[in-house]
GROMACS .gro file of C-alpha atoms in nm:
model
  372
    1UNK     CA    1   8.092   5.524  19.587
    2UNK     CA    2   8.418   5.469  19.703
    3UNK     CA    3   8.728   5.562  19.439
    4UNK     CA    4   9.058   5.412  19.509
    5UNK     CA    5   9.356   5.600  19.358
    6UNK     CA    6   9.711   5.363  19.413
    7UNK     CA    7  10.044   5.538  19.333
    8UNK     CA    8  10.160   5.478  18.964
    9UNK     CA    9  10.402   5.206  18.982
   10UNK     CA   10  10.538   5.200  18.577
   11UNK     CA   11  10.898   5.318  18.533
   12UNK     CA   12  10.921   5.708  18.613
   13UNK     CA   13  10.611   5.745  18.633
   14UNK     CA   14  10.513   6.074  18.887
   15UNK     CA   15  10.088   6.153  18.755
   16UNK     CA   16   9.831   6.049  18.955
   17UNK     CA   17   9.472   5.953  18.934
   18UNK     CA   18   9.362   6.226  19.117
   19UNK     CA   19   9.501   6.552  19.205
   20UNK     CA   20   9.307   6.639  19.535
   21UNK     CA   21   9.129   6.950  19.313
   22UNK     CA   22   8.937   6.658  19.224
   23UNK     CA   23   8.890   6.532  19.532
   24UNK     CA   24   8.781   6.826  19.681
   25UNK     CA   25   8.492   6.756  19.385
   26UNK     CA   26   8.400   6.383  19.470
   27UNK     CA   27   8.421   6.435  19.815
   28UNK     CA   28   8.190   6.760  19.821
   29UNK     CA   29   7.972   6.500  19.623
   30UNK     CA   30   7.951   6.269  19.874
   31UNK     CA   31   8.202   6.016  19.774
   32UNK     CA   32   8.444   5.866  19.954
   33UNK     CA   33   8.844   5.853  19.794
   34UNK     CA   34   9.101   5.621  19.906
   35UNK     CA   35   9.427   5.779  19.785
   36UNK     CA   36   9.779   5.537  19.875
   37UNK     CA   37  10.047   5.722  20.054
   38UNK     CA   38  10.298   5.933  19.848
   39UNK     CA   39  10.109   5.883  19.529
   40UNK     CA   40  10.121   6.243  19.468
   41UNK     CA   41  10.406   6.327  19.631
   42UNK     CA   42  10.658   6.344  19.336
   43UNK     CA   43  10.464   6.615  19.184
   44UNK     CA   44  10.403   6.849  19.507
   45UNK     CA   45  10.083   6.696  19.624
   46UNK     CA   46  10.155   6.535  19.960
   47UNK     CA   47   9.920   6.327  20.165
   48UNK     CA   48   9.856   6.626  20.385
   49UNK     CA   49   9.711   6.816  20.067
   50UNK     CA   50   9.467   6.462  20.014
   51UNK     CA   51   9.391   6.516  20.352
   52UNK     CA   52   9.261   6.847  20.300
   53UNK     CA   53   9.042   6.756  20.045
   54UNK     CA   54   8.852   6.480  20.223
   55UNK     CA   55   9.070   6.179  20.101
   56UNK     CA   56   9.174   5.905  20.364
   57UNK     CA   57   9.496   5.804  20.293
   58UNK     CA   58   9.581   5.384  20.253
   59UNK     CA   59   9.898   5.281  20.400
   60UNK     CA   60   9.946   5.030  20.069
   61UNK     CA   61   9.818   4.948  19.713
   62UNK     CA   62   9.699   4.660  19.799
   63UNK     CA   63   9.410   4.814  20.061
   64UNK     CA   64   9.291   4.993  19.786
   65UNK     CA   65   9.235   4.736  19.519
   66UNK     CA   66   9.051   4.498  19.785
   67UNK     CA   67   8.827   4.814  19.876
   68UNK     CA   68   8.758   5.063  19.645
   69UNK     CA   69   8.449   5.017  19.376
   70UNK     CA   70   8.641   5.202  19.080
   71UNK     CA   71   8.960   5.212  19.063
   72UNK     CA   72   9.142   5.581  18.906
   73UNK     CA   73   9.490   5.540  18.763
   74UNK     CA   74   9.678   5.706  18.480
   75UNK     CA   75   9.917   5.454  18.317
   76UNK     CA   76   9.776   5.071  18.214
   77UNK     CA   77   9.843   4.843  18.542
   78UNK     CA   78  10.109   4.622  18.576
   79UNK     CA   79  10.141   4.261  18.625
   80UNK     CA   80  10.165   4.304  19.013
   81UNK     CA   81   9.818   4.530  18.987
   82UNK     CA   82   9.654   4.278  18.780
   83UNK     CA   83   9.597   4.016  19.067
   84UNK     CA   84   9.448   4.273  19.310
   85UNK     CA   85   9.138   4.339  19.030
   86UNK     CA   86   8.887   4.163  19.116
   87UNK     CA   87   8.499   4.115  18.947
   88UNK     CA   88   8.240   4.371  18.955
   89UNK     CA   89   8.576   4.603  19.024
   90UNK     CA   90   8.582   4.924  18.785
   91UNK     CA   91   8.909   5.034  18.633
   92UNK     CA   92   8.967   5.390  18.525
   93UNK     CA   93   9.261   5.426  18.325
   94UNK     CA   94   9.475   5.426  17.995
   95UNK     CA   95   9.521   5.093  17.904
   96UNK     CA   96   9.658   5.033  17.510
   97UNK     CA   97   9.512   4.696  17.497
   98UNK     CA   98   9.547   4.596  17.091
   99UNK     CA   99   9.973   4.578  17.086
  100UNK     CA  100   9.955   4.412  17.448
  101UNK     CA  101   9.847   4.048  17.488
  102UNK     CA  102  10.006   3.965  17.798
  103UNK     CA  103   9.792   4.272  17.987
  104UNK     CA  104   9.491   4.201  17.814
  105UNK     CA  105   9.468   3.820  17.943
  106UNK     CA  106   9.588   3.939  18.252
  107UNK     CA  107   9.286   4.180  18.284
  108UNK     CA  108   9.041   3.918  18.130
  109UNK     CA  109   9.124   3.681  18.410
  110UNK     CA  110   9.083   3.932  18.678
  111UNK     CA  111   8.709   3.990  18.520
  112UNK     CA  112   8.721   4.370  18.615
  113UNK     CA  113   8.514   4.583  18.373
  114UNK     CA  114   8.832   4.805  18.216
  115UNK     CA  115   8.727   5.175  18.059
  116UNK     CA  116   9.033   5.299  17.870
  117UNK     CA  117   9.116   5.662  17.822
  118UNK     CA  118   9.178   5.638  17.492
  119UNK     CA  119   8.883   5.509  17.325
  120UNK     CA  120   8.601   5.734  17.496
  121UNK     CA  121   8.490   5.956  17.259
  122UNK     CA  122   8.283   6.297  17.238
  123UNK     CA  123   8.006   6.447  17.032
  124UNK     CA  124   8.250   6.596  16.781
  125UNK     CA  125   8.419   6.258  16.674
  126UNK     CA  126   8.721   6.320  16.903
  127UNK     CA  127   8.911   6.117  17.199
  128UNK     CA  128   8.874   6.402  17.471
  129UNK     CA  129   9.080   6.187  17.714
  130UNK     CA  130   9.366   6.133  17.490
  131UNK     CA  131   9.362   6.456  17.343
  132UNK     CA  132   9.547   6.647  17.696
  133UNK     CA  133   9.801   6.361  17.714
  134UNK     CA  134   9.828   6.415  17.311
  135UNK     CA  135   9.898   6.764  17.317
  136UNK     CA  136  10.181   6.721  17.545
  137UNK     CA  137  10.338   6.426  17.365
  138UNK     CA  138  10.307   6.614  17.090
  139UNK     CA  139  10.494   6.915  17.237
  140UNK     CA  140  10.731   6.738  17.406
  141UNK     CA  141  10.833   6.546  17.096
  142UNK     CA  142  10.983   6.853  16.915
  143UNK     CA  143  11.204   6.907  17.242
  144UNK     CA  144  11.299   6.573  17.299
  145UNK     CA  145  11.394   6.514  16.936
  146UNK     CA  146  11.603   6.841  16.960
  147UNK     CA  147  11.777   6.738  17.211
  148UNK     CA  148  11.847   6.417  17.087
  149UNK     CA  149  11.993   6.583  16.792
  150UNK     CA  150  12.272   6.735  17.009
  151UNK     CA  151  12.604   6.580  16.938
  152UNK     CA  152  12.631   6.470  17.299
  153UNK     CA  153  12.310   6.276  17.260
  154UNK     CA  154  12.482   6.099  16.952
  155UNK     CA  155  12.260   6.311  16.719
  156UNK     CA  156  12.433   6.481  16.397
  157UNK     CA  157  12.520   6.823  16.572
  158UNK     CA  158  12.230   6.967  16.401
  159UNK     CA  159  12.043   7.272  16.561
  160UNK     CA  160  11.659   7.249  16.541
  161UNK     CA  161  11.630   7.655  16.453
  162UNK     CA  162  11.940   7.740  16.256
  163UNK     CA  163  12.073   8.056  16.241
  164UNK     CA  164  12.135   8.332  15.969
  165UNK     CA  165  12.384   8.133  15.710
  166UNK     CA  166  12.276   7.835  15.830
  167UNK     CA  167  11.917   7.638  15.755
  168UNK     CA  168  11.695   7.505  16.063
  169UNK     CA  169  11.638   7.088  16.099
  170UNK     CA  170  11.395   6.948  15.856
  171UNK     CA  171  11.125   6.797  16.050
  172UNK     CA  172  10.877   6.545  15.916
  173UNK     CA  173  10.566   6.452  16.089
  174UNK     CA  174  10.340   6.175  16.012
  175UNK     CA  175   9.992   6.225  16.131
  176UNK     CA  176   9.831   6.577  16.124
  177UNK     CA  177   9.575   6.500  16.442
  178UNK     CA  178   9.656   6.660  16.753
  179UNK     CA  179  10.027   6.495  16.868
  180UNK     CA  180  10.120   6.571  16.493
  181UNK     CA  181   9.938   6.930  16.523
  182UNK     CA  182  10.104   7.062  16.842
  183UNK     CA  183  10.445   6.913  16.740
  184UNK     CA  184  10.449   7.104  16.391
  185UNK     CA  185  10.344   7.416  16.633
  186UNK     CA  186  10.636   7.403  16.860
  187UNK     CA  187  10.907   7.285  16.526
  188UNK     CA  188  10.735   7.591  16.323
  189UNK     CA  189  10.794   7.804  16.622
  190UNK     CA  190  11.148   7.718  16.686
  191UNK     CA  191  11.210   7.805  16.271
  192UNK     CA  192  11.256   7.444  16.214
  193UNK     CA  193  11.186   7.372  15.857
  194UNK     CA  194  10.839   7.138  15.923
  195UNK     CA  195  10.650   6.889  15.686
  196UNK     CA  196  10.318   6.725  15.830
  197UNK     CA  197  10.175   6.442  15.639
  198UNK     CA  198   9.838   6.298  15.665
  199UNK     CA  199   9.585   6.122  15.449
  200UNK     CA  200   9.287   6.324  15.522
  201UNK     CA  201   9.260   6.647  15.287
  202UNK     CA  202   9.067   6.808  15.547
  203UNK     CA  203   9.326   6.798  15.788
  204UNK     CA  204   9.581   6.892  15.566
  205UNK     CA  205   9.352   7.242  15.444
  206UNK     CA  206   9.352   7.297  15.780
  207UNK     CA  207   9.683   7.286  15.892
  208UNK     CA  208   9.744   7.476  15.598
  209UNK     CA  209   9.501   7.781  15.709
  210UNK     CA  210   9.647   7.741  16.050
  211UNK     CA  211   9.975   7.786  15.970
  212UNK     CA  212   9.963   7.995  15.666
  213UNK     CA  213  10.206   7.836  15.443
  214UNK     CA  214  10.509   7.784  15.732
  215UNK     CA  215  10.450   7.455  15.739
  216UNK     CA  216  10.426   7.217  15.422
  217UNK     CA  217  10.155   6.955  15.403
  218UNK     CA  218  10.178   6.679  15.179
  219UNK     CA  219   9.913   6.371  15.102
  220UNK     CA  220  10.072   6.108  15.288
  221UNK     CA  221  10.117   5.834  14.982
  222UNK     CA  222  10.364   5.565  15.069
  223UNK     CA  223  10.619   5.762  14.801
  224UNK     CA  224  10.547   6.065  14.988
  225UNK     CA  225  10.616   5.921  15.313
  226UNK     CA  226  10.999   5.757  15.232
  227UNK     CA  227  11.070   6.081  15.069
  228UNK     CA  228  10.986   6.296  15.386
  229UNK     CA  229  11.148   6.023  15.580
  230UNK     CA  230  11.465   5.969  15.422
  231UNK     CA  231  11.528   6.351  15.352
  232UNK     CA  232  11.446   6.428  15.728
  233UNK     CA  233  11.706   6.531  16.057
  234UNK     CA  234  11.416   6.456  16.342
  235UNK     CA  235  11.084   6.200  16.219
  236UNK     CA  236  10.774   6.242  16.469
  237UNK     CA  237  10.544   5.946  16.410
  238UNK     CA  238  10.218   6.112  16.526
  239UNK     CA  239   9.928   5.828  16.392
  240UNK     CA  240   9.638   5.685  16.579
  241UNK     CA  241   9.369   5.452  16.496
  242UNK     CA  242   9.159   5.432  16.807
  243UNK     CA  243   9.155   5.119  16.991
  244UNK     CA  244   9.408   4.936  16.748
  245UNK     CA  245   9.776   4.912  16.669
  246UNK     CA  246   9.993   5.171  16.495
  247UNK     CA  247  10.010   5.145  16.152
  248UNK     CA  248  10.375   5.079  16.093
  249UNK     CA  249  10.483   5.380  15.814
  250UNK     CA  250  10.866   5.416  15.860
  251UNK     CA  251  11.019   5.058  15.743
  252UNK     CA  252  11.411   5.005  15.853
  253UNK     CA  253  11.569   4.990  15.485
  254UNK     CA  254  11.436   5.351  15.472
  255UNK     CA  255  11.687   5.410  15.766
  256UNK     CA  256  11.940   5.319  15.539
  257UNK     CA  257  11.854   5.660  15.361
  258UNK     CA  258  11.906   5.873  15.624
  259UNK     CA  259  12.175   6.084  15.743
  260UNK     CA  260  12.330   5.918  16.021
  261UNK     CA  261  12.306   6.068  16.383
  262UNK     CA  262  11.926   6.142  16.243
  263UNK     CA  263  11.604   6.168  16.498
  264UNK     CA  264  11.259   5.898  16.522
  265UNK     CA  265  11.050   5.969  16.816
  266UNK     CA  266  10.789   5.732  16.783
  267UNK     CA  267  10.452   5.907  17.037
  268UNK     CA  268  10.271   5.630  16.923
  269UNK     CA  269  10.455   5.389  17.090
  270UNK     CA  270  10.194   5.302  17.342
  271UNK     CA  271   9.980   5.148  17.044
  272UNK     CA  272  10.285   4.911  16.925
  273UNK     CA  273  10.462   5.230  16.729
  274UNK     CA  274  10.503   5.327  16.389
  275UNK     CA  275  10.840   5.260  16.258
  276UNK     CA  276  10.940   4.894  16.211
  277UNK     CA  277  11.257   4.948  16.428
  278UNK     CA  278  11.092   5.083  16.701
  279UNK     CA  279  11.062   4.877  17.059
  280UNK     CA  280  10.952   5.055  17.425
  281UNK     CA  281  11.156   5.255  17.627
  282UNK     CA  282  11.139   5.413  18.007
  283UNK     CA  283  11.275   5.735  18.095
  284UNK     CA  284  11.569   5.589  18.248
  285UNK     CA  285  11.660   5.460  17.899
  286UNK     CA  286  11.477   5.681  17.656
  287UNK     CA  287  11.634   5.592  17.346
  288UNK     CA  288  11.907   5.324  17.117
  289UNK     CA  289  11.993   5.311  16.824
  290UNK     CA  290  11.911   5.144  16.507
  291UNK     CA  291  12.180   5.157  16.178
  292UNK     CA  292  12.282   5.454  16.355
  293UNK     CA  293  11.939   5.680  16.363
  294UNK     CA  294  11.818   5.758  16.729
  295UNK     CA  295  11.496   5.622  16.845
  296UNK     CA  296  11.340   5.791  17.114
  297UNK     CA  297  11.059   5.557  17.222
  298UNK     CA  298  10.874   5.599  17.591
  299UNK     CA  299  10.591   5.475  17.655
  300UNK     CA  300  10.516   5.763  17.851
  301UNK     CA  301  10.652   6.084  17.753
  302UNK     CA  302  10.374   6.334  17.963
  303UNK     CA  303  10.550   6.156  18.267
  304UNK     CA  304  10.846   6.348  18.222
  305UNK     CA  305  10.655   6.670  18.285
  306UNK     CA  306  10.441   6.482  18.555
  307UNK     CA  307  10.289   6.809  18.714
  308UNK     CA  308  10.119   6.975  18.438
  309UNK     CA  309  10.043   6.634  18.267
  310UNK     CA  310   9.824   6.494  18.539
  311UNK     CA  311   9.615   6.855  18.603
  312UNK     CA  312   9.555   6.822  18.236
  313UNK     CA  313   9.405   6.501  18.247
  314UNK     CA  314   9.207   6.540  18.568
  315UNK     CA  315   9.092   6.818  18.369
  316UNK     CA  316   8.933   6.600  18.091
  317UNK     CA  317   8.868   6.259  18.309
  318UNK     CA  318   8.682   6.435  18.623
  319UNK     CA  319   8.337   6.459  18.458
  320UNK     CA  320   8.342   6.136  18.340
  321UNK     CA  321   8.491   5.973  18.682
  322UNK     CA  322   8.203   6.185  18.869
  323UNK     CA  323   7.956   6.033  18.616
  324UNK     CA  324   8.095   5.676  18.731
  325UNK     CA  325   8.097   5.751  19.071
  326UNK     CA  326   7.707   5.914  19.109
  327UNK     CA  327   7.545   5.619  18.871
  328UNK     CA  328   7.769   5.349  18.860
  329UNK     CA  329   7.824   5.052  18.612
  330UNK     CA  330   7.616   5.004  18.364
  331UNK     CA  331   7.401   5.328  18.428
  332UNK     CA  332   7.696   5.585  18.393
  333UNK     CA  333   7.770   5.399  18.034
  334UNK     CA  334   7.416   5.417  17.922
  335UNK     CA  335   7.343   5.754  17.992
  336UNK     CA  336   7.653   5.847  17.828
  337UNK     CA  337   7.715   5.682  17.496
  338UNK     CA  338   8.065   5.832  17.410
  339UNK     CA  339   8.158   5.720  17.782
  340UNK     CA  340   8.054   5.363  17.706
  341UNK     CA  341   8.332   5.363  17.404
  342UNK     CA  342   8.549   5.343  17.640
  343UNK     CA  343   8.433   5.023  17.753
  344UNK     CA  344   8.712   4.795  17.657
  345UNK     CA  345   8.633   4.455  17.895
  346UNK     CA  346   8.374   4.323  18.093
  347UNK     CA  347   8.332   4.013  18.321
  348UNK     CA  348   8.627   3.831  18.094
  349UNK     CA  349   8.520   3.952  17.760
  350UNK     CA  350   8.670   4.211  17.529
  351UNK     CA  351   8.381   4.473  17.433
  352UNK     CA  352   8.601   4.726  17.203
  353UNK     CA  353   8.574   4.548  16.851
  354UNK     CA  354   8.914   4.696  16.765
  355UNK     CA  355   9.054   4.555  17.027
  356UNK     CA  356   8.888   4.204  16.974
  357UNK     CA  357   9.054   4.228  16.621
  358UNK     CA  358   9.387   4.254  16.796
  359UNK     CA  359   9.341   3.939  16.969
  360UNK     CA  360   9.144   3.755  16.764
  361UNK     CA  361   8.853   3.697  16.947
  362UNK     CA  362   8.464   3.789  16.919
  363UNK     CA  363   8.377   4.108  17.073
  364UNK     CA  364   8.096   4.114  17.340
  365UNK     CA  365   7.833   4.318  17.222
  366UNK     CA  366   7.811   4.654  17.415
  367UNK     CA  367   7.430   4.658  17.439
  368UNK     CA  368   7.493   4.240  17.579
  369UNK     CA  369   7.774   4.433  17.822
  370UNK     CA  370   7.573   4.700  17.962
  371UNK     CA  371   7.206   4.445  18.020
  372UNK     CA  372   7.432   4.269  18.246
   0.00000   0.00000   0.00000
């Protein structure tokens, strides 16, 4: 097969498709890669190191989308990248269809078949793709949220640890799943004073084992959650339902409870986001403010640490992207069910029912998407 991988074209956005480990893999395989000039440059792997690994090297974008069978990217295409998919094409990539209208038609009329990151799934009940990108959202949001804090950032002076005399940040975080996990990790590390909040007991018992009593846990009841909120100097809105929009937990009249020059760093942004006030930002402008808390809202946080976020997801995509390459579509989907989740559209139909609730529309059938 041959795999196209462009150069990520969203705001500050360095990860790539493929890091030419992976390469090295498809190529020993057989396959042929197409990889666009530069597109791993910003994050030390140069054309030369594509080279290397077996990769030809496109001169343009545009080559590879009229070429390549399946398409590898890391961030959901643009508007430009919409027009080069083409039928039969297979796209590779996170996408975040259910808050995002305008890229869903846009990938509907292109009648590409679209596999999203986020919605493949693995024998345990988890999102294996997500989960690398997760973990480093989740990381990063304790150090972007003390930061923000900073009175030079326009936070309330307040230091995320403390020190003796003086109590660390209270840190709330809704969603105990892996963002909301690592994040209470790194907060409970740097003696911040950390409160997760979920609605599943299990997760709660076993944050609570994990952590052995340094972190609170508390049933995440809407009471629960304005409390948390309102008493909080950094929120970390950590929730996921798979395939659909945020849940929206953190309303803006409980901003008027806070203490001004207070944290929200909404990771789950890329599904619509989880406080009412919250709206996308880039890394050039990462954050505004709202009655005067700080939102810190990119769509793509693990882009600011570009280099160890795209090994970690080769890591987790590369045996699914060989699995694509060696059978193809539908084969690759029906050998693998938790691969086929990730099916999100097919020949101008959405697939993914919670994304065909976003929109409205009827979901194709998966078993109708994969007999052709």
């Amino acid at each position: 097969m041959l795999i196209g991988v462009p150069r990520e074209v969203k705001n500050h956005e360095y990860r790539v498709g493929l890091v030419p480990a992976s390469v090295r893999e498809l190529t020993s395989r057989g396959h042929r890669v197409l990889v666009e000039t530069g597109a791993g440059a910003g994050i030390g792997f140069p054309d030369a190191a594509y080279a290397g690994a077996g990769a030809a090297i496109a001169a343009n974008a545009a080559q590879i989308f009229a070429t390549a069978e399946l398409v590898v990217k890391v961030k959901e295409p643009q508007p430009a990248e919409w027009a080069q998919l083409r039928p039969g094409q297979i796209l590779f990539t996170y996408l975040h269809l259910a808050p995002d209208p305008e890229q869903t038609r846009g990938l509907l009329e292109s009648r590409c078949t679209a596999i999203a990151y986020e919605t493949v799934t693995s024998a345990e009940g988890g999102l294996p793709l997500l989960a690398p990108m997760s973990e480093v959202a989740g990381r990063m949001a304790v150090q972007v949220g003390a930061h923000c804090l900073e009175k030079e950032s326009g936070g309330a002076g307040i230091l995320l640890s403390g020190v003796p005399g003086v109590p660390g940040a209270r840190v709330a975080i809704l969603g105990g799943g892996v963002v909301g996990s690592n994040a209470a990790r790194i907060a409970a590390g740097m003696r911040a004073r950390v409160t997760v909040l979920d609605r599943s007991l299990r997760v709660l018992d076993g944050l609570d084992r994990e952590f052995g009593g340094n972190v609170a846990t508390l049933f995440a009841t809407a009471e629960a959650v304005e409390q948390a909120v309102t008493e909080a100097d950094l929120v970390i809105g950590a929730v996921l339902v798979p395939g659909a929009a945020a849940p929206r937990l953190v309303t803006r009249a409980m901003l008027q409870g806070m203490r001004p020059g207070s944290v929200l760093v909404d990771v789950a942004i890329d599904q619509g986001g989880c406080f009412e006030t919250s709206r996308p930002t880039t890394h050039a402008e990462p954050t505004f403010v709202v009655d005067g808390i700080i939102h810190y809202c990119v769509t793509n946080m693990p882009g600011a640490v570009a280099r160890t976020s795209a090994v970690a997801l080769n890591n987790a995509t590369l045996p699914f992207v060989v699995q694509l390459a060696e059978l193809g579509f539908p084969r690759a989907l029906s050998a693998n069910p938790h691969l086929a989740q990730g099916l999100n559209l097919h020949a101008g139909r959405i697939v993914h029912p919670a994304v065909a609730a976003a929109m409205g529309a009827e979901p194709l059938p998966l078993a109708a998407a994969l007999a052709g």
